[in-house]
Amino acid sequence: MNTKLRNSNPVIANVDIAVIGGGIVGCATARRMTLEGASVILVEKSTDILAGASKGNSAILHTGFDAPVNSLEHKCIQNGYQEYLEIHKDMNLPLLKTGALLVAWTAEEEKQFSSIIEKAKKNGVDDLRLLNTKELQQLEPNLAETALAAIEVPREFVIDPWSAPLAYLSQAVANGCQTLFNSEISSGEFDGKQWTLHTNNGDIKAKHVVNSAGLYGDILDKNLLGDSEFIIKPRKGEFVVFDKAAHALVKNIILPIPTEITKGVVIFPTIFGNLAVGPTADEQEGRDDASVDKANLEMLYQLALEKIPALKNIPVTATYAGIRPATEKKEYRIRHVTEKNWITLGGIRSTGLTAALGIAQHVQKLFAEQNHQYKKLTSPLLEAVPNLAEHLTRDWQTPGYDEIICHCEMATKREILAALNSTIPPGSLAGLKRRTRVTMGRCQGFYCSAKLSELTENKFIEPISVGETDD
Amino acid sequence: MTNTIKEHCDVAIIGSGPAGLSAAITLQKSGIDNIIVIERDDEAGGTPRHCGHPPFGFKEYKQILTGPKYANKNVQRALKLGIEIQCKTTVTNLGEHGELSLATPEGLKTLVAKRVIIATGTRETPRSARFVSGDRALGIYNTGALQAMVYLKGKIPFKRPVIVGTEIVSFSALLTCRKAGIKPVAMIEANSKASVRWPIYYSHYLFSTKLLLNSKINKLIGKNRIEAVEIIDKTGQISTLDCDGVLFTGMFTPESSLVRMSHLAFDPETYSPTVDQQGRCSDPAYYAAGNLRQLPAEEGRNPLCYAKGQAPQAVNVSGFCWDQGREVAKNLLKDLE
Ligand SMILES: Cc1cc2nc3c(=O)[nH]c(=O)nc-3n(C[C@H](O)[C@H](O)[C@H](O)COP(=O)(O)OP(=O)(O)OC[C@H]3O[C@@H](n4cnc5c(N)ncnc54)[C@H](O)[C@@H]3O)c2cc1C
Ligand SMILES: Cc1cc2nc3c(=O)[nH]c(=O)nc-3n(C[C@H](O)[C@H](O)[C@H](O)COP(=O)(O)OP(=O)(O)OC[C@H]3O[C@@H](n4cnc5c(N)ncnc54)[C@H](O)[C@@H]3O)c2cc1C
């Protein structure tokens, strides 16, 4: 590449820390380090946050009962879990206290109970409880009769997978963090003191870099550090979401007995008042390919019906997929290259939603160990996000909303306009969905697409409507 | 959610489409004057409001009208009789003995009606419930969304879509595309012949859109916006068709989640409220009319049946719904006396 041209790139930010990647992990890290007093910029190549692995997941807040014992992952999960419970009310983030049941469907599976409980104890989760067939049926009468027994994990909860990271970044921004979207970091140099990062929109000077590029973490390391310690092996997980009537059929998250290879397919209540089944686990080449596959969807659908027969007559609302940034190893791939002021948060595979706040704490510790102490903000601003959880008061339940635009999900004009005009506005219809629930419901836009195309005019790079009618 | 205002009326009608308005008009003319029609949209008239094409209203007005003109006539007729239509008002719960929960921009309300007629209509089955492979790109719609965009907002969501299905509504879609300057690249149909017969059947020749029979969508291609579709034919041959949108037409399903979530008996086969010959639901305070009430299909209605391309549910034309609204109103009158 032409270095002369590169040198003449305008410097658009000069900060202590550049966080590369606006996934869950990047959003949590930007918040933590901003609150610690560092000047931070979050750089994201997409039009919006949550465009990669963080786009679709099961939204479970894990206790870490089944995490690898003594692992960094386990520590981050527990710290993340704890911090979420501490901050969620102030940020207006929901918590659906479902609990989880590890259900054994065969005698063979039941034999594994003791080792599961033992592992949980080692992980500091000691409130697990055994349920026999009768107790299980009393607790979850809609489970198929073939359910033999279960372990109850009372503190596995469900959260809002999109509002949480949005709240983290919103608080960071309220306290001075900068954001840069549509900007891919393609290359950069470290001069011994600071990094110069090149984006298509100009250069960023940063003393430190945090690589939270998720599905592209290995590529970013290679391009800027010269090597990567891991290879991303994208692993897709598909889901089927049932309509609202299904939500009442089970109270708990229904977990299968895990195997060596996978945690298996889960049936879980969603924070939006649905019931979902998934994920599958399929390795693939594509890092961006979040397409669903009909055969997989049918498999999930049948599996859900088998476990909860009453689902038979409840329509499917939506299907989606998420891609785990897995690597060739199971563990998190966190790497600190002190001589280059570089931290890689790689391979945050399947627990990142829970662990993100804990990972951010870990990053702060790494900085502290390197004697980079910042002046912690004494009274940071709080940032509350709008509530999207079905079990709490929604916008339509408060007067003055003007009009309900999305009738299936009851999203109002007031909340749509507020999202479009917020400090971190959605860059796409998908982003608006994540902030308001529009078009997520059973009609998938049959009723509201026309109104949305008008309300979002000139707001998105990829607009809903591509032109005007002829007459 | 507390402090809700409680109101009362004789008859509450949910939905201001042809069925709801004809019921209201019939009741008003028979001397019941404490009627409230509740409509969640910002304007009254129901689905025909979005259908800027004929034929509507032949039975009712002895004229062939476009949907919006027809809807407007219905609304004007109701208003002239002094019928109250509350727009931007959503019924969120059907309670026992006609106690309705309403969401309005002014706040939550409770409306207690001696009788309720539910006339919330139908909608098409979206892509998700049909289990179609591919990403979630922009450009995937149902006819209802296309028509609302074209006729109410003057906008188009694509320029070269593939139309899936050959029901009557699929040809409405074709007509709408033509009017709006959209050029569909093909219509595809899983069966060996189109679902509707002549004369509409031949209209695709008029619009020079090719009709691919024995064909199904195998996969949608495109990440941000639809770029192409993979089509699979009866022999398993896969071909790719460039396009910038996919329109899933038909496979109508009742807009019945309100009923499903309520105490009313619900028919899991048709997704409709269970009604007797009078159109009365299991709670005698409730009646149902219009396209919400579907006849049983030959095959089950679960999404897997749809995915296998089995017999879709037909949608009734507005004239039929108009008649049914009137009939149900008459039955209700007898029962009120
Ligand atoms: C199917 C599934 C189910 C899951 N269920 C759960 C669960 O129940 N509970 C739980 O706690 N966790 C769960 N997870 C895990 C969680 O979703 C992930 O751990 C998390 O999303 C990883 O986030 P990330 O920030 O590391 O990566 P990403 O979300 O991929 O973020 C990386 C970002 O970096 C951007 N980027 C990449 N390269 C560049 C560049 N060069 N320049 C600028 N920007 C760049 C990308 O656009 C992207 O936005 C699940 C995950 C999946 C896939
Ligand atoms: C694309 C398309 C093309 C068509 N073309 C033709 C045609 O050419 N000729 C023809 O005769 N028919 C046509 N039809 C069919 C016709 O539109 C229907 O037969 C007719 O509108 C059904 O009347 P209805 O009163 O049962 O329901 P709708 O007209 O659908 O009215 C239902 C009303 O209920 C309201 N509602 C729903 N839920 C709630 C709630 N919870 N609270 C408050 N209000 C609620 C809705 O907003 C809506 O206004 C077409 C339909 C479609 C979708």
GROMACS .gro file of C-alpha atoms in nm, chain B residues 16-325:
model
  310
  487SER     CA    1  -6.327  -0.175   1.105
  488GLY     CA    2  -6.291  -0.390   0.793
  489PRO     CA    3  -6.593  -0.489   0.581
  490ALA     CA    4  -6.716  -0.744   0.837
  491GLY     CA    5  -6.694  -0.510   1.136
  492LEU     CA    6  -6.852  -0.213   0.960
  493SER     CA    7  -7.138  -0.407   0.805
  494ALA     CA    8  -7.217  -0.550   1.149
  495ALA     CA    9  -7.208  -0.201   1.300
  496ILE     CA   10  -7.433  -0.058   1.029
  497THR     CA   11  -7.683  -0.341   1.066
  498LEU     CA   12  -7.701  -0.297   1.443
  499GLN     CA   13  -7.731   0.081   1.426
  500LYS     CA   14  -8.011   0.057   1.172
  501SER     CA   15  -8.192  -0.180   1.406
  502GLY     CA   16  -8.189   0.076   1.682
  503ILE     CA   17  -7.886  -0.020   1.885
  504ASP     CA   18  -7.706   0.308   1.914
  505ASN     CA   19  -7.447   0.245   2.176
  506ILE     CA   20  -7.193   0.078   1.948
  507ILE     CA   21  -6.821   0.132   1.945
  508VAL     CA   22  -6.602   0.013   1.658
  509ILE     CA   23  -6.244  -0.029   1.770
  510GLU     CA   24  -5.965  -0.005   1.513
  511ARG     CA   25  -5.594  -0.027   1.592
  512ASP     CA   26  -5.482   0.139   1.270
  513ASP     CA   27  -5.475   0.519   1.234
  514GLU     CA   28  -5.758   0.506   0.980
  515ALA     CA   29  -6.072   0.296   0.955
  516GLY     CA   30  -6.161   0.064   0.666
  517GLY     CA   31  -5.958  -0.253   0.716
  518THR     CA   32  -5.754  -0.440   0.459
  519PRO     CA   33  -5.927  -0.299   0.146
  520ARG     CA   34  -5.771   0.038   0.235
  521HIS     CA   35  -5.436  -0.105   0.124
  522CYS     CA   36  -5.563  -0.263  -0.197
  523GLY     CA   37  -5.562   0.011  -0.461
  524HIS     CA   38  -5.703  -0.225  -0.722
  525PRO     CA   39  -6.047  -0.367  -0.815
  526PRO     CA   40  -6.268  -0.563  -0.769
  527PHE     CA   41  -6.439  -0.456  -0.449
  528GLY     CA   42  -6.798  -0.368  -0.361
  529PHE     CA   43  -7.000  -0.524  -0.639
  530LYS     CA   44  -7.239  -0.691  -0.398
  531GLU     CA   45  -7.273  -0.395  -0.166
  532TYR     CA   46  -7.276  -0.103  -0.411
  533LYS     CA   47  -7.343  -0.262  -0.753
  534GLN     CA   48  -7.024  -0.102  -0.868
  535ILE     CA   49  -6.672  -0.230  -0.916
  536LEU     CA   50  -6.448  -0.023  -0.695
  537THR     CA   51  -6.088  -0.019  -0.588
  538GLY     CA   52  -6.019  -0.119  -0.230
  539PRO     CA   53  -5.961   0.231  -0.088
  540LYS     CA   54  -6.277   0.372  -0.253
  541TYR     CA   55  -6.475   0.079  -0.121
  542ALA     CA   56  -6.331   0.114   0.230
  543ASN     CA   57  -6.407   0.483   0.226
  544LYS     CA   58  -6.768   0.423   0.125
  545ASN     CA   59  -6.812   0.179   0.412
  546VAL     CA   60  -6.661   0.419   0.663
  547GLN     CA   61  -6.867   0.716   0.540
  548ARG     CA   62  -7.183   0.510   0.562
  549ALA     CA   63  -7.107   0.414   0.921
  550LEU     CA   64  -7.013   0.766   1.025
  551LYS     CA   65  -7.327   0.913   0.867
  552LEU     CA   66  -7.536   0.682   1.081
  553GLY     CA   67  -7.356   0.820   1.384
  554ILE     CA   68  -7.149   0.513   1.457
  555GLU     CA   69  -6.848   0.581   1.674
  556ILE     CA   70  -6.518   0.449   1.533
  557GLN     CA   71  -6.219   0.472   1.764
  558CYS     CA   72  -5.896   0.454   1.567
  559LYS     CA   73  -5.546   0.405   1.708
  560THR     CA   74  -5.708   0.184   1.967
  561THR     CA   75  -5.588  -0.172   2.016
  562VAL     CA   76  -5.775  -0.445   2.196
  563THR     CA   77  -5.510  -0.619   2.404
  564ASN     CA   78  -5.721  -0.869   2.593
  565LEU     CA   79  -6.059  -1.035   2.564
  566GLY     CA   80  -6.190  -1.075   2.918
  567GLU     CA   81  -6.482  -1.279   3.043
  568HIS     CA   82  -6.833  -1.144   2.980
  569GLY     CA   83  -6.722  -0.885   2.725
  570GLU     CA   84  -6.464  -0.700   2.931
  571LEU     CA   85  -6.207  -0.566   2.684
  572SER     CA   86  -5.867  -0.420   2.764
  573LEU     CA   87  -5.774  -0.134   2.532
  574ALA     CA   88  -5.450   0.044   2.461
  575THR     CA   89  -5.499   0.399   2.341
  576PRO     CA   90  -5.253   0.687   2.301
  577GLU     CA   91  -5.435   0.854   2.590
  578GLY     CA   92  -5.381   0.557   2.816
  579LEU     CA   93  -5.508   0.212   2.899
  580LYS     CA   94  -5.881   0.162   2.924
  581THR     CA   95  -6.135  -0.106   3.002
  582LEU     CA   96  -6.445  -0.132   2.791
  583VAL     CA   97  -6.728  -0.350   2.913
  584ALA     CA   98  -6.963  -0.447   2.631
  585LYS     CA   99  -7.283  -0.647   2.657
  586ARG     CA  100  -7.177  -0.814   2.332
  587VAL     CA  101  -6.856  -0.815   2.132
  588ILE     CA  102  -6.802  -0.896   1.766
  589ILE     CA  103  -6.447  -0.993   1.681
  590ALA     CA  104  -6.365  -0.908   1.318
  591THR     CA  105  -5.988  -0.884   1.309
  592GLY     CA  106  -5.936  -1.033   0.962
  593THR     CA  107  -5.649  -1.238   0.820
  594ARG     CA  108  -5.296  -1.193   0.704
  595GLU     CA  109  -5.056  -1.391   0.488
  596THR     CA  110  -4.804  -1.640   0.624
  597PRO     CA  111  -4.460  -1.480   0.636
  598ARG     CA  112  -4.135  -1.636   0.520
  599SER     CA  113  -4.033  -1.738   0.873
  600ALA     CA  114  -4.330  -1.966   0.934
  601ARG     CA  115  -4.274  -2.127   0.593
  602PHE     CA  116  -3.922  -2.236   0.695
  603VAL     CA  117  -3.733  -2.105   0.394
  604SER     CA  118  -3.354  -2.138   0.389
  605GLY     CA  119  -3.137  -1.829   0.361
  606ASP     CA  120  -3.035  -1.512   0.542
  607ARG     CA  121  -3.261  -1.236   0.667
  608ALA     CA  122  -3.200  -0.986   0.391
  609LEU     CA  123  -3.408  -0.682   0.301
  610GLY     CA  124  -3.660  -0.737   0.023
  611ILE     CA  125  -3.869  -1.020   0.169
  612TYR     CA  126  -4.238  -0.927   0.199
  613ASN     CA  127  -4.599  -1.039   0.185
  614THR     CA  128  -4.849  -0.885  -0.055
  615GLY     CA  129  -5.015  -0.694   0.229
  616ALA     CA  130  -4.693  -0.509   0.308
  617LEU     CA  131  -4.619  -0.442  -0.061
  618GLN     CA  132  -4.967  -0.301  -0.120
  619ALA     CA  133  -4.959  -0.078   0.186
  620MET     CA  134  -4.623   0.056   0.079
  621VAL     CA  135  -4.731   0.119  -0.278
  622TYR     CA  136  -5.084   0.252  -0.223
  623LEU     CA  137  -5.048   0.434   0.107
  624LYS     CA  138  -4.691   0.562   0.087
  625GLY     CA  139  -4.606   0.568  -0.284
  626LYS     CA  140  -4.292   0.363  -0.222
  627ILE     CA  141  -4.154   0.040  -0.363
  628PRO     CA  142  -3.954  -0.219  -0.167
  629PHE     CA  143  -3.793  -0.383  -0.472
  630LYS     CA  144  -3.777  -0.351  -0.851
  631ARG     CA  145  -3.736  -0.710  -0.973
  632PRO     CA  146  -3.897  -0.952  -0.728
  633VAL     CA  147  -3.985  -1.318  -0.756
  634ILE     CA  148  -4.347  -1.381  -0.662
  635VAL     CA  149  -4.413  -1.700  -0.469
  636GLY     CA  150  -4.762  -1.846  -0.507
  637THR     CA  151  -5.048  -1.835  -0.757
  638GLU     CA  152  -5.349  -1.762  -0.538
  639ILE     CA  153  -5.587  -1.479  -0.626
  640VAL     CA  154  -5.384  -1.249  -0.407
  641SER     CA  155  -5.071  -1.336  -0.605
  642PHE     CA  156  -5.232  -1.181  -0.909
  643SER     CA  157  -5.330  -0.873  -0.706
  644ALA     CA  158  -4.961  -0.852  -0.632
  645LEU     CA  159  -4.877  -0.876  -0.999
  646LEU     CA  160  -5.124  -0.599  -1.077
  647THR     CA  161  -4.983  -0.383  -0.801
  648CYS     CA  162  -4.629  -0.436  -0.928
  649ARG     CA  163  -4.728  -0.334  -1.276
  650LYS     CA  164  -4.896  -0.017  -1.154
  651ALA     CA  165  -4.597   0.078  -0.942
  652GLY     CA  166  -4.339   0.017  -1.213
  653ILE     CA  167  -4.204  -0.300  -1.050
  654LYS     CA  168  -4.108  -0.578  -1.292
  655PRO     CA  169  -4.141  -0.924  -1.138
  656VAL     CA  170  -3.893  -1.170  -1.286
  657ALA     CA  171  -4.107  -1.479  -1.226
  658MET     CA  172  -4.399  -1.631  -1.044
  659ILE     CA  173  -4.333  -1.969  -0.891
  660GLU     CA  174  -4.576  -2.237  -0.790
  661ALA     CA  175  -4.505  -2.567  -0.616
  662ASN     CA  176  -4.792  -2.748  -0.786
  663SER     CA  177  -4.835  -2.850  -1.146
  664LYS     CA  178  -5.094  -2.580  -1.207
  665ALA     CA  179  -5.175  -2.237  -1.071
  666SER     CA  180  -5.410  -2.219  -0.768
  667VAL     CA  181  -5.661  -1.998  -0.950
  668ARG     CA  182  -5.822  -2.058  -1.288
  669TRP     CA  183  -5.897  -1.843  -1.590
  670PRO     CA  184  -5.940  -1.554  -1.648
  671ILE     CA  185  -5.695  -1.438  -1.387
  672TYR     CA  186  -5.473  -1.731  -1.461
  673TYR     CA  187  -5.377  -1.594  -1.798
  674SER     CA  188  -5.307  -1.245  -1.683
  675HIS     CA  189  -4.942  -1.328  -1.624
  676TYR     CA  190  -4.900  -1.337  -1.999
  677LEU     CA  191  -5.031  -0.983  -2.013
  678PHE     CA  192  -4.763  -0.868  -1.778
  679SER     CA  193  -4.496  -1.084  -1.942
  680THR     CA  194  -4.394  -1.249  -1.620
  681LYS     CA  195  -4.286  -1.607  -1.653
  682LEU     CA  196  -4.468  -1.871  -1.454
  683LEU     CA  197  -4.256  -2.154  -1.317
  684LEU     CA  198  -4.470  -2.453  -1.217
  685ASN     CA  199  -4.354  -2.750  -1.009
  686SER     CA  200  -4.097  -2.518  -0.854
  687LYS     CA  201  -4.007  -2.412  -0.505
  688ILE     CA  202  -3.767  -2.171  -0.344
  689ASN     CA  203  -3.469  -2.369  -0.228
  690LYS     CA  204  -3.279  -2.083  -0.073
  691LEU     CA  205  -3.278  -1.706  -0.053
  692ILE     CA  206  -2.946  -1.551  -0.151
  693GLY     CA  207  -2.816  -1.216  -0.027
  694LYS     CA  208  -2.701  -1.089   0.311
  695ASN     CA  209  -2.810  -0.726   0.332
  696ARG     CA  210  -3.054  -0.731   0.045
  697ILE     CA  211  -3.191  -1.014  -0.166
  698GLU     CA  212  -2.968  -1.075  -0.469
  699ALA     CA  213  -3.108  -1.398  -0.609
  700VAL     CA  214  -3.308  -1.708  -0.526
  701GLU     CA  215  -3.229  -2.071  -0.577
  702ILE     CA  216  -3.518  -2.256  -0.731
  703ILE     CA  217  -3.563  -2.630  -0.715
  704ASP     CA  218  -3.793  -2.811  -0.957
  705LYS     CA  219  -3.971  -3.145  -0.933
  706THR     CA  220  -3.672  -3.337  -1.060
  707GLY     CA  221  -3.446  -3.183  -0.799
  708GLN     CA  222  -3.273  -2.957  -1.049
  709ILE     CA  223  -3.153  -2.634  -0.890
  710SER     CA  224  -3.127  -2.307  -1.080
  711THR     CA  225  -3.052  -1.954  -0.972
  712LEU     CA  226  -3.268  -1.658  -1.057
  713ASP     CA  227  -3.137  -1.304  -1.011
  714CYS     CA  228  -3.381  -1.073  -0.836
  715ASP     CA  229  -3.388  -0.802  -0.567
  716GLY     CA  230  -3.684  -0.921  -0.365
  717VAL     CA  231  -3.911  -1.211  -0.283
  718LEU     CA  232  -4.284  -1.173  -0.236
  719PHE     CA  233  -4.450  -1.453  -0.041
  720THR     CA  234  -4.816  -1.437  -0.134
  721GLY     CA  235  -5.122  -1.597   0.015
  722MET     CA  236  -5.141  -1.884   0.265
  723PHE     CA  237  -5.379  -1.669   0.465
  724THR     CA  238  -5.394  -1.724   0.836
  725PRO     CA  239  -5.644  -1.560   1.073
  726GLU     CA  240  -5.526  -1.267   1.280
  727SER     CA  241  -5.641  -1.458   1.584
  728SER     CA  242  -5.372  -1.435   1.849
  729LEU     CA  243  -5.609  -1.229   2.064
  730VAL     CA  244  -5.852  -1.521   2.064
  731ARG     CA  245  -5.580  -1.778   2.115
  732MET     CA  246  -5.456  -1.597   2.425
  733SER     CA  247  -5.806  -1.560   2.569
  734HIS     CA  248  -6.055  -1.781   2.750
  735LEU     CA  249  -6.249  -1.840   2.426
  736ALA     CA  250  -6.250  -2.186   2.271
  737PHE     CA  251  -6.010  -2.197   1.981
  738ASP     CA  252  -5.993  -2.433   1.687
  739PRO     CA  253  -5.634  -2.548   1.652
  740GLU     CA  254  -5.697  -2.671   1.300
  741THR     CA  255  -5.818  -2.346   1.149
  742TYR     CA  256  -5.659  -2.101   1.395
  743SER     CA  257  -6.008  -1.948   1.434
  744PRO     CA  258  -6.238  -1.905   1.731
  745THR     CA  259  -6.480  -2.195   1.770
  746VAL     CA  260  -6.826  -2.066   1.681
  747ASP     CA  261  -7.176  -2.208   1.659
  748GLN     CA  262  -7.411  -2.161   1.365
  749GLN     CA  263  -7.498  -1.813   1.488
  750GLY     CA  264  -7.132  -1.713   1.482
  751ARG     CA  265  -7.123  -1.717   1.858
  752CYS     CA  266  -6.810  -1.804   2.053
  753SER     CA  267  -6.781  -2.026   2.362
  754ASP     CA  268  -6.837  -1.721   2.587
  755PRO     CA  269  -7.188  -1.608   2.481
  756ALA     CA  270  -7.084  -1.244   2.506
  757TYR     CA  271  -6.861  -1.290   2.201
  758TYR     CA  272  -6.928  -1.335   1.830
  759ALA     CA  273  -6.687  -1.361   1.540
  760ALA     CA  274  -6.723  -1.250   1.177
  761GLY     CA  275  -6.532  -1.200   0.856
  762ASN     CA  276  -6.203  -1.346   0.748
  763LEU     CA  277  -6.105  -1.423   1.104
  764ARG     CA  278  -6.336  -1.721   1.066
  765GLN     CA  279  -6.174  -1.977   0.841
  766LEU     CA  280  -6.304  -2.302   0.708
  767PRO     CA  281  -6.100  -2.612   0.785
  768ALA     CA  282  -5.835  -2.685   0.525
  769GLU     CA  283  -5.791  -3.027   0.376
  770GLU     CA  284  -5.452  -3.052   0.536
  771GLY     CA  285  -5.344  -2.940   0.881
  772ARG     CA  286  -5.242  -2.581   0.925
  773ASN     CA  287  -4.913  -2.616   1.100
  774PRO     CA  288  -4.613  -2.446   0.944
  775LEU     CA  289  -4.463  -2.774   0.835
  776CYS     CA  290  -4.758  -2.842   0.612
  777TYR     CA  291  -4.702  -2.503   0.456
  778ALA     CA  292  -4.336  -2.578   0.419
  779LYS     CA  293  -4.424  -2.893   0.228
  780GLY     CA  294  -4.634  -2.682  -0.007
  781GLN     CA  295  -4.964  -2.839   0.088
  782ALA     CA  296  -5.306  -2.691   0.030
  783PRO     CA  297  -5.315  -2.330   0.143
  784GLN     CA  298  -5.618  -2.175   0.307
  785ALA     CA  299  -5.830  -1.960   0.081
  786VAL     CA  300  -5.915  -1.603   0.175
  787ASN     CA  301  -6.271  -1.484   0.131
  788VAL     CA  302  -6.351  -1.178  -0.070
  789SER     CA  303  -6.478  -0.867   0.099
  790GLY     CA  304  -6.838  -0.914  -0.017
  791PHE     CA  305  -6.857  -1.243   0.167
  792CYS     CA  306  -6.722  -1.081   0.483
  793TRP     CA  307  -6.969  -0.797   0.447
  794ASP     CA  308  -7.258  -1.044   0.432
  795GLN     CA  309  -7.130  -1.241   0.723
  796GLY     CA  310  -7.094  -0.926   0.936
   0.00000   0.00000   0.00000
